């Protein structure tokens, strides 16, 4: 006989609370007004999410620094690289991109 083992893949959970709820919960916990567990129950935010924000372990919602060049210039740069007719190394592309950014 054969045994079939299925592997469960964790799907990302959708957030069921507003960022304002998270901010309020973190403020109350940090002020010592309520516990993390009570804040979780009251605001509907997971305890670990509150804990991560209270202890500075949360990922920032920022996606990184602002781009140096505009999307139009970036598209033109990519088109010129593709029109060269032969492959470029990653190192060469990075050098050319750095030169373009310095000029911008």
XYZ file of N, CA and C in Angstrom, residues 31-85:
165
model
N 2.508 52.822 26.523
C 2.201 53.742 27.618
C 1.905 52.993 28.909
N 1.812 51.656 28.822
C 1.536 50.850 29.998
C 0.078 50.845 30.402
N -0.788 51.288 29.506
C -2.210 51.365 29.827
C -2.888 49.998 29.771
N -2.461 49.146 28.830
C -3.030 47.796 28.719
C -1.933 46.813 28.321
N -2.224 45.538 28.531
C -1.269 44.498 28.156
C -1.367 44.229 26.656
N -0.363 43.533 26.140
C -0.370 43.177 24.721
C -1.573 42.294 24.394
N -1.889 41.367 25.291
C -3.006 40.454 25.061
C -4.331 41.211 25.016
N -4.534 42.125 25.951
C -5.771 42.912 25.962
C -5.853 43.821 24.732
N -4.720 44.384 24.341
C -4.699 45.234 23.141
C -5.041 44.405 21.911
N -4.533 43.187 21.866
C -4.820 42.298 20.740
C -6.308 42.001 20.643
N -6.907 41.687 21.769
C -8.335 41.378 21.800
C -9.173 42.608 21.445
N -8.831 43.755 22.030
C -9.623 44.967 21.827
C -9.501 45.515 20.404
N -8.269 45.563 19.865
C -8.049 46.173 18.556
C -8.084 45.167 17.392
N -8.088 43.878 17.708
C -8.143 42.877 16.647
C -6.839 42.721 15.885
N -5.735 42.985 16.564
C -4.401 42.870 15.961
C -3.693 41.704 16.643
N -3.017 40.836 15.879
C -2.318 39.704 16.503
C -1.320 40.149 17.574
N -1.228 39.369 18.635
C -0.330 39.681 19.754
C 1.113 39.825 19.273
N 1.556 38.911 18.399
C 2.944 38.954 17.937
C 3.219 40.208 17.105
N 2.226 40.673 16.371
C 2.401 41.899 15.590
C 2.601 43.083 16.528
N 1.781 43.152 17.563
C 1.925 44.222 18.558
C 3.284 44.110 19.233
N 3.643 42.903 19.639
C 4.925 42.679 20.305
C 6.092 43.099 19.420
N 6.040 42.735 18.146
C 7.117 43.100 17.221
C 7.260 44.615 17.114
N 6.144 45.322 17.060
C 6.202 46.775 16.955
C 6.665 47.419 18.261
N 6.236 46.881 19.380
C 6.642 47.412 20.680
C 8.151 47.256 20.877
N 8.695 46.116 20.432
C 10.116 45.821 20.634
C 10.988 46.203 19.439
N 10.411 46.890 18.462
C 11.191 47.361 17.317
C 11.635 46.277 16.365
N 10.940 45.149 16.351
C 11.319 44.038 15.479
C 10.504 43.991 14.196
N 9.598 44.930 14.030
C 8.708 44.884 12.870
C 9.423 45.376 11.632
N 8.961 44.881 10.486
C 9.484 45.339 9.208
C 8.829 46.675 8.901
N 9.607 47.569 8.397
C 9.073 48.879 8.029
C 8.208 48.741 6.791
N 7.220 49.568 6.684
C 6.368 49.541 5.502
C 7.004 50.294 4.344
N 8.140 50.968 4.615
C 8.842 51.652 3.542
C 9.463 50.615 2.618
N 9.457 50.910 1.343
C 9.992 49.981 0.363
C 11.417 50.312 -0.049
N 12.029 51.261 0.573
C 13.402 51.609 0.252
C 13.521 53.076 -0.112
N 14.729 53.472 -0.508
C 14.930 54.872 -0.845
C 14.209 55.249 -2.136
N 13.984 56.534 -2.304
C 13.365 57.014 -3.524
C 14.312 56.790 -4.698
N 13.764 56.524 -5.888
C 14.636 56.293 -7.044
C 15.409 57.553 -7.427
N 16.608 57.339 -7.958
C 17.451 58.451 -8.378
C 17.031 58.929 -9.759
N 16.642 57.987 -10.611
C 16.240 58.334 -11.969
C 14.750 58.060 -12.147
N 14.152 58.764 -13.078
C 12.719 58.604 -13.316
C 12.435 57.283 -14.028
N 11.207 56.783 -13.940
C 10.859 55.553 -14.658
C 11.082 55.676 -16.167
N 10.872 56.876 -16.730
C 11.082 57.068 -18.170
C 12.554 56.899 -18.533
N 13.447 57.493 -17.738
C 14.884 57.358 -17.995
C 15.317 55.908 -17.801
N 14.771 55.256 -16.779
C 15.098 53.851 -16.538
C 14.669 52.979 -17.718
N 13.484 53.232 -18.264
C 12.996 52.466 -19.410
C 13.878 52.694 -20.631
N 14.282 53.945 -20.845
C 15.169 54.262 -21.972
C 16.522 53.576 -21.806
N 17.037 53.577 -20.583
C 18.304 52.906 -20.269
C 18.202 51.413 -20.567
N 17.119 50.796 -20.117
C 16.923 49.361 -20.352
C 16.820 49.067 -21.851
N 16.127 49.925 -22.590
C 15.984 49.729 -24.039
C 17.346 49.799 -24.724
N 18.173 50.776 -24.333
C 19.507 50.908 -24.928
C 20.373 49.689 -24.612
N 20.243 49.161 -23.424
C 21.010 47.963 -23.067
C 20.580 46.773 -23.924
N 19.287 46.655 -24.153
C 18.763 45.535 -24.940
C 19.138 45.662 -26.419
N 19.278 46.896 -26.914
C 19.589 47.138 -28.328
C 21.055 46.893 -28.670
N 21.875 46.624 -27.686
C 23.309 46.448 -27.936
C 23.598 45.224 -28.794
N 22.707 44.254 -28.798
C 22.878 43.090 -29.656
C 23.707 41.967 -29.054
